[in-house]
Every structure is written in structure tokens, then in C-alpha cells.
Coordinates of C-alpha atoms in Angstrom, one line a residue:
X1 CA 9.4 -110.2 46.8
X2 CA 7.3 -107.8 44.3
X3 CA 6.7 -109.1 40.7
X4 CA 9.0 -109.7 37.8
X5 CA 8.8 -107.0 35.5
X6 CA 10.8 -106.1 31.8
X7 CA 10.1 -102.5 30.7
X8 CA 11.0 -101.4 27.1
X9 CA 10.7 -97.7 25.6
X10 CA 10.5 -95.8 28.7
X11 CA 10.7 -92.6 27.0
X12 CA 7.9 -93.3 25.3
X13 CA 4.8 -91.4 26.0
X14 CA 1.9 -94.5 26.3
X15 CA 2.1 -97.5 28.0
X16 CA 1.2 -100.8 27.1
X17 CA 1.1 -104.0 30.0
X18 CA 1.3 -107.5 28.6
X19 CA 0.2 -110.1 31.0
X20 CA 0.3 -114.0 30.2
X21 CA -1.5 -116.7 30.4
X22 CA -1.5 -119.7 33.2
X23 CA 1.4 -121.9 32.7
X24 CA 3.4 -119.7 30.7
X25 CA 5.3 -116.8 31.6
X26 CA 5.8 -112.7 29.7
X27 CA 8.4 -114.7 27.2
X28 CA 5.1 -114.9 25.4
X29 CA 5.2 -111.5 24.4
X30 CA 8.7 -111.3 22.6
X31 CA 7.0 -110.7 19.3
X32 CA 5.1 -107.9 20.5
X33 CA 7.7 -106.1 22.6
X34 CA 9.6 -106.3 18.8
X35 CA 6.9 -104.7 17.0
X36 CA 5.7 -101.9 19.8
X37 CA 9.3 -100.3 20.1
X38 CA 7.1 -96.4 19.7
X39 CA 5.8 -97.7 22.9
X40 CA 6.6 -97.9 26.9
X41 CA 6.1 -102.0 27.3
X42 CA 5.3 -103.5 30.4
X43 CA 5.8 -107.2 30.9
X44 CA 5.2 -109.2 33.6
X45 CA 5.7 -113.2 35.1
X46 CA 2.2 -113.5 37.1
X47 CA 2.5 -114.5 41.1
X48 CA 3.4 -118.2 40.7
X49 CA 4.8 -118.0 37.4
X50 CA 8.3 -117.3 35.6
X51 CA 10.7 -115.4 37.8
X52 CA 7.4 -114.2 39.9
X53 CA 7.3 -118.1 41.2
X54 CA 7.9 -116.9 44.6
X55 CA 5.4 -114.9 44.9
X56 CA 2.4 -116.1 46.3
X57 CA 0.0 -117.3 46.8
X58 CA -2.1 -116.3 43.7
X59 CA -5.3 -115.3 43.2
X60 CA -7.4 -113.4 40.4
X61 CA -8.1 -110.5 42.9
X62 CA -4.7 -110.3 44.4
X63 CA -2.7 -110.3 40.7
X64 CA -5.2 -107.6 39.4
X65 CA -4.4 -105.4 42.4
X66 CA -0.9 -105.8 41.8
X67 CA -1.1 -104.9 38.6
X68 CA -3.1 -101.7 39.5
X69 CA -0.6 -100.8 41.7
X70 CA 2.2 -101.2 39.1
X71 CA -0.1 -99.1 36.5
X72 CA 0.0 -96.3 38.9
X73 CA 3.1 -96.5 39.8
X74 CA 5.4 -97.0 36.2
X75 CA 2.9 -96.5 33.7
X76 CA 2.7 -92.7 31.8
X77 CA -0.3 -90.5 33.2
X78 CA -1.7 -93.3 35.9
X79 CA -3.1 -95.2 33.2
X80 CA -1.9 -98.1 30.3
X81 CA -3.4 -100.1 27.9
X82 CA -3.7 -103.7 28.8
X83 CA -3.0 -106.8 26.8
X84 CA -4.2 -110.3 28.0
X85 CA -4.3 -114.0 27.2
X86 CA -6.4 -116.8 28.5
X87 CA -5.5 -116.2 32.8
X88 CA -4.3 -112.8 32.1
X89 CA -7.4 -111.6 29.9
X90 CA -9.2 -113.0 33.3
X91 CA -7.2 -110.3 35.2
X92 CA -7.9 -107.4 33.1
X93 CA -11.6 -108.4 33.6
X94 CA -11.3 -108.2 37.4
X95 CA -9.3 -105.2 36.6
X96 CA -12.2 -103.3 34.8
X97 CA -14.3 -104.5 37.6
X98 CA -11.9 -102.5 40.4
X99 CA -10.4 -99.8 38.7
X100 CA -11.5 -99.3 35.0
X101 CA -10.0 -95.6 35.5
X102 CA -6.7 -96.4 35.1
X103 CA -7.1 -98.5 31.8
X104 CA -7.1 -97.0 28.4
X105 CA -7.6 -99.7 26.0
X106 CA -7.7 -103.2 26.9
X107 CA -7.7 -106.3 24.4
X108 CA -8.8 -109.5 26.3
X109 CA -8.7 -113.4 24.3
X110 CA -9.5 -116.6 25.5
X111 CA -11.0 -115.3 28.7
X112 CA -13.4 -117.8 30.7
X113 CA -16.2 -116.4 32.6
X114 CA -18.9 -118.1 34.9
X115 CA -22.2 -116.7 34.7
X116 CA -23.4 -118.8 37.7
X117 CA -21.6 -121.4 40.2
X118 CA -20.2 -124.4 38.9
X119 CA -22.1 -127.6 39.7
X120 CA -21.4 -130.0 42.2
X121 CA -20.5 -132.7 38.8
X122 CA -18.4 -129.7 37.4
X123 CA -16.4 -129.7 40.2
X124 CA -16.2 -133.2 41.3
X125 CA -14.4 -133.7 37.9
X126 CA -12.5 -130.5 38.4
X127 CA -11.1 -132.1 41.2
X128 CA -10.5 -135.3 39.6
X129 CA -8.6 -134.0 36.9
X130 CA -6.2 -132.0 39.1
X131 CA -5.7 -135.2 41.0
X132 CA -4.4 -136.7 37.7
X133 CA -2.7 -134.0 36.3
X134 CA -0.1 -132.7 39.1
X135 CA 2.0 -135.8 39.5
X136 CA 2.6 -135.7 35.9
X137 CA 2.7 -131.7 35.1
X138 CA 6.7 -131.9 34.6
X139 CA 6.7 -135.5 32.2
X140 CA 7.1 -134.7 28.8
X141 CA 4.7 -136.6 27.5
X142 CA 1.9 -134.4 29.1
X143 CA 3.9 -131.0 28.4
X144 CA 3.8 -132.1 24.5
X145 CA 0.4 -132.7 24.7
X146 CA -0.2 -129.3 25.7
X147 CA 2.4 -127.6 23.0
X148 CA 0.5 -129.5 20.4
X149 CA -2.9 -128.4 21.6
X150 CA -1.6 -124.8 21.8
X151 CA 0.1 -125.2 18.4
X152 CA 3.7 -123.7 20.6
X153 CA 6.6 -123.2 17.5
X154 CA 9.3 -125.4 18.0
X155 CA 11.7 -122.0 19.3
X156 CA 9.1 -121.6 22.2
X157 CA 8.9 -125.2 23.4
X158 CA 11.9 -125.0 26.0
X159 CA 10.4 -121.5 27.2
X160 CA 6.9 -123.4 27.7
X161 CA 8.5 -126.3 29.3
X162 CA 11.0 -124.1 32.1
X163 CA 7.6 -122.2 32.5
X164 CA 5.9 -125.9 33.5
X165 CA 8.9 -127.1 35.9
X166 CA 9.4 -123.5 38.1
X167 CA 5.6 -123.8 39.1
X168 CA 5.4 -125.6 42.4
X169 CA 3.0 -127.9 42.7
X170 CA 0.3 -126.2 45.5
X171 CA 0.5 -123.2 43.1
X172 CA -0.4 -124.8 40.2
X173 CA -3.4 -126.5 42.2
X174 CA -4.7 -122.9 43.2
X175 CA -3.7 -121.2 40.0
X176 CA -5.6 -123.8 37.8
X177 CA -8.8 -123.6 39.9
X178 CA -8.6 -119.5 40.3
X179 CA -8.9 -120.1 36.6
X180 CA -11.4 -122.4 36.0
X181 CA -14.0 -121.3 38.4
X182 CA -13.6 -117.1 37.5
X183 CA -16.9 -115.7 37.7
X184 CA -18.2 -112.2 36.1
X185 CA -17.2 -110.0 38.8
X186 CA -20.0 -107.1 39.9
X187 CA -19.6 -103.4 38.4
X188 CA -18.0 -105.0 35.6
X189 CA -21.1 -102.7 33.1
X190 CA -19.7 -99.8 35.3
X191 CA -16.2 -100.2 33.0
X192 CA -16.8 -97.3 30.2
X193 CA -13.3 -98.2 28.3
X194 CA -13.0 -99.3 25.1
X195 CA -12.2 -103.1 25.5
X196 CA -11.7 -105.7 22.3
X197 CA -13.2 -109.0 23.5
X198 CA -11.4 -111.5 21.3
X199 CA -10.9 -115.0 20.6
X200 CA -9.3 -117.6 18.5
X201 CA -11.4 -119.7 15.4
X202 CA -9.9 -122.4 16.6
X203 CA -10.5 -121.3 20.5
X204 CA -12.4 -123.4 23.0
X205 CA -16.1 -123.1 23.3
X206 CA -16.3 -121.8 26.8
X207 CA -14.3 -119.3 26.0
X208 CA -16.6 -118.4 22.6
X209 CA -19.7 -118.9 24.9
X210 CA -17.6 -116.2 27.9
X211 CA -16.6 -113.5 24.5
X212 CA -20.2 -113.4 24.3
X213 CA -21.1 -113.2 27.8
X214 CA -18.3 -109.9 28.4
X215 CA -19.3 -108.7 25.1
X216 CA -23.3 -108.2 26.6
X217 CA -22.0 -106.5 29.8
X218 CA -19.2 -104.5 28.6
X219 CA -20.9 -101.2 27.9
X220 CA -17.5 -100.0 25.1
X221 CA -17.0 -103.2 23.6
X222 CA -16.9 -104.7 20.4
X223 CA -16.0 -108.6 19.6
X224 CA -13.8 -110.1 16.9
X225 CA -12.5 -113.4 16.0
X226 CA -9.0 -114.0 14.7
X227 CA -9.5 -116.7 12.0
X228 CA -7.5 -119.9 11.5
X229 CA -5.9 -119.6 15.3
X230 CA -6.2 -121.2 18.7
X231 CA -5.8 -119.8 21.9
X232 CA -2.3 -118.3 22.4
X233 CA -2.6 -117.1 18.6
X234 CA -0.4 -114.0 19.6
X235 CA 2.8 -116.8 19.3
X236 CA 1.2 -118.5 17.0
X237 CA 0.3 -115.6 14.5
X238 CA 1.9 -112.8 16.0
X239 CA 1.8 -110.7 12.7
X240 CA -1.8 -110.7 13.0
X241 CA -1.9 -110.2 16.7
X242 CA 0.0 -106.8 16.5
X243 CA -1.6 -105.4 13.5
X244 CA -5.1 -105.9 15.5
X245 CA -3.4 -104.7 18.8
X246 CA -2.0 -101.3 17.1
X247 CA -5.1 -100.7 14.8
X248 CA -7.4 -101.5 18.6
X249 CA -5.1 -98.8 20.4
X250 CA -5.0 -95.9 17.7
X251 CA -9.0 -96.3 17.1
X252 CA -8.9 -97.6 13.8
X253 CA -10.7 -100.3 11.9
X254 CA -9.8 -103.8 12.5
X255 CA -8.0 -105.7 9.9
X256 CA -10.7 -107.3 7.1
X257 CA -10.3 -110.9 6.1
X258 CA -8.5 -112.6 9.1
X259 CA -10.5 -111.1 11.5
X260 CA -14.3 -111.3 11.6
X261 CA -16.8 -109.6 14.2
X262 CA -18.7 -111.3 17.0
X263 CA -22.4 -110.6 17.6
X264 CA -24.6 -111.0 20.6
X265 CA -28.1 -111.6 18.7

């Protein structure tokens, strides 16, 4: 079984791949596929995820080499821009790590990166809270809790909670701490592509603290901040999210007053 992929515009001459975040599944990306109709769209469920659940088991490594493959395979000229969220901006990391040749642009947001290996206390409450959360993963009570924290609209909330009950429950485990414990991979300063390292206001701080740590390794870089949004803001403002995904792609200047730079001093 290969992965679940929806491809719009294929007449189009440059290709763009969408890839999700953990938990949720490419119905994320609706909005986008709306506003990039000029464009040959790629999007994907992730191994373990959507109408990929089947597919695994998964791994960082294993979904960016997938993705590689499908980039050579469907995308115009060997090469697409990439588009990712949270998990998925984690894969086009290890992406730029392995194959940086076949990307053109990539925007990455909400993307957690270890510097070093997690402490023994890290992952003795790592564990714990795994323990805790997989018997309950499918109650609503905790899938609320997690469309509030994400600020989900009310027309996603069914999507986010089919995307909770189809993964299984050892994927979930792996796919949580494939996640969690991502470290920098090597070669990544070897990735000479313009990349967007982005995040929400609103975002948490390991992943502010990781925008900064890409941002001072990533040799074609530059960092931004979309203001007054969390962590899936491309549902949550989509508007905003394409207008900085367009303007990123075709080299122009990035929106002024809802978006604000990062700095590394």
C-alpha cells in the first residue's frame, strides 16, 4: 500500500506538496488547494494518518523518503516546493537534510528540533504522558481539548476527530514520540534553498526556541512570525497563510503588519 495522495492542476507548470501535521490528515489544506488553482498541488495523508493509516510503521526518515520519491516521480522538473506544519515541517527538515536538490522553496511552521538528547526526566514524563493519553485519544473530552488548544473552526472539528479515531493505537505511540524526540539532522547547513522558518504568535515555545535553532543553520533562510495565530494558523487564518505562501514562492516581500521577522541575535 503506497500513500494517499490528491493532485490538483496538473497542467500546471510548478508543483507545490502540502504535508500535515500529526493527528491530522491533508483535509488541512482545503483552503490552500482553493487559493493555488495556477498551481500543480500535491497533497498527502502521512504513513499512519488519514487514508495512509495502513501504511506503516512511520518514521521521520522513512515519510521524508517517500516523499522524495513521490517529488521525483509526479512533481514538474524533479523538484516542488514544500509546505509543512508542525510533524510535516519536521519532514521537510529531514528532507533538506537528504535531498535538498529536489526542493525549490520550502515553508516550514511549528517545527520542533532537539539540539542535543532528551534527558532521562524528559523522557520519563514522555513516557508517562503517553501512558495517559492513548486509552483516552478517541473520548471527546480529550479531542476537544485539543480543537480548543488548536483554535480548529467548528467546519473542521468532525475532520480533526475521524483523523483521531483511524490512528491505531501503536501508531500513534511511535508517531508521537518520532515527533517529540526529532533531532537537527547532519548536512542540514549543506541545504542551499530558500526555506521560510515560520511560526505562530501564539505558537509553543519549543517550537519559537527550534525557528531559531533552523534559522542559525539554514544557510537561505529567513524567519517570520504570523501574528495573532497558533500552531495550525494555516486553518485558522488561511488568508494570511496563502498570501505569505505565494509572496515566499514568487520571491517577493512578505506581507507587513501580520507578519513580523525573526532574528537570531
Amino acid at each position: 500500500m503506497g500513500l494517499y495522495i490528491k493532485e490538483t492542476g496538473k497542467n500546471n507548470d510548478e508543483t507545490i506538496i502540502f504535508i500535515h501535521g500529526e493527528g491530522t490528515a491533508g483535509w488541512i489544506w482545503d483552503r490552500q488547494l482553493e487559493a493555488f488553482k495556477d498551481y500543480h498541488c500535491i497533497v498527502l495523508d502521512l504513513p499512519g494518518h488519514g487514508k495512509s493509516a495502513g501504511v506503516r510503521p512511520f518514521t521521520i526518515q522513512s515519510a521524508a523518503d517517500m516523499i522524495i520519491d513521490l517529488i521525483k516521480n509526479n512533481s514538474k522538473n524533479g523538484k516542488a516546493h514544500l509546505v509543512g506544519i508542525s510533524l510535516g515541517a519536521q519532514i521537510i527538515v529531514q528532507i533538506l537534510a537528504t535531498a535538498p536538490e529536489v526542493v525549490n522553496h520550502a515553508l516550514i511552521s511549528g517545527a520542533l528540533v532537539r539540539n542535543s538528547e532528551p534527558s532521562e526526566s524528559f523522557l520519563d514524563l514522555l513516557n508517562y504522558l503517553i501512558k495517559v493519553y492513548l486509552p483516552d485519544k478517541n473520548k471527546t473530552i480529550r479531542i476537544m481539548s485539543y480543537v480548543r488548544s488548536y483554535n480548529i473552526p467548528k467546519n473542521l472539528r468532525s475532520n480533526f476527530k475521524e483523523s483521531t479515531y483511524v490512528i491505531e493505537t501503536d501508531s500513534a505511540n511511535r508517531i508521537i514520540r518520532e515527533n517529540m524526540l526529532f533531532k537537527m539532522p547532519s548536512d542540514l547547513e549543506k541545504a542551499n534553498v530558500p526555506v521560510l522558518v515560520m511560526n505562530g504568535q501564539k505558537d509553543f515555545i519549543m517550537v519559537k526556541e527550534s525557528a531559531i535553532n533552523l534559522l542559525n543553520v539554514l544557510p537561505k533562510s529567513k524567519g517570520a512570525m504570523a501574528l495573532k495565530v497558533g500552531h495550525l494558523w494555516n486553518i485558522e487564518n488561511p488568508e494570511l497563510f496563502n498570501k505569505t505562501l505565494m509572496a515566499w514562492i514568487n520571491d517577493k516581500e512578505l506581507l507587513d503588519g501580520k507578519v513580523s521577522n525573526l532574528r537570531t541575535d
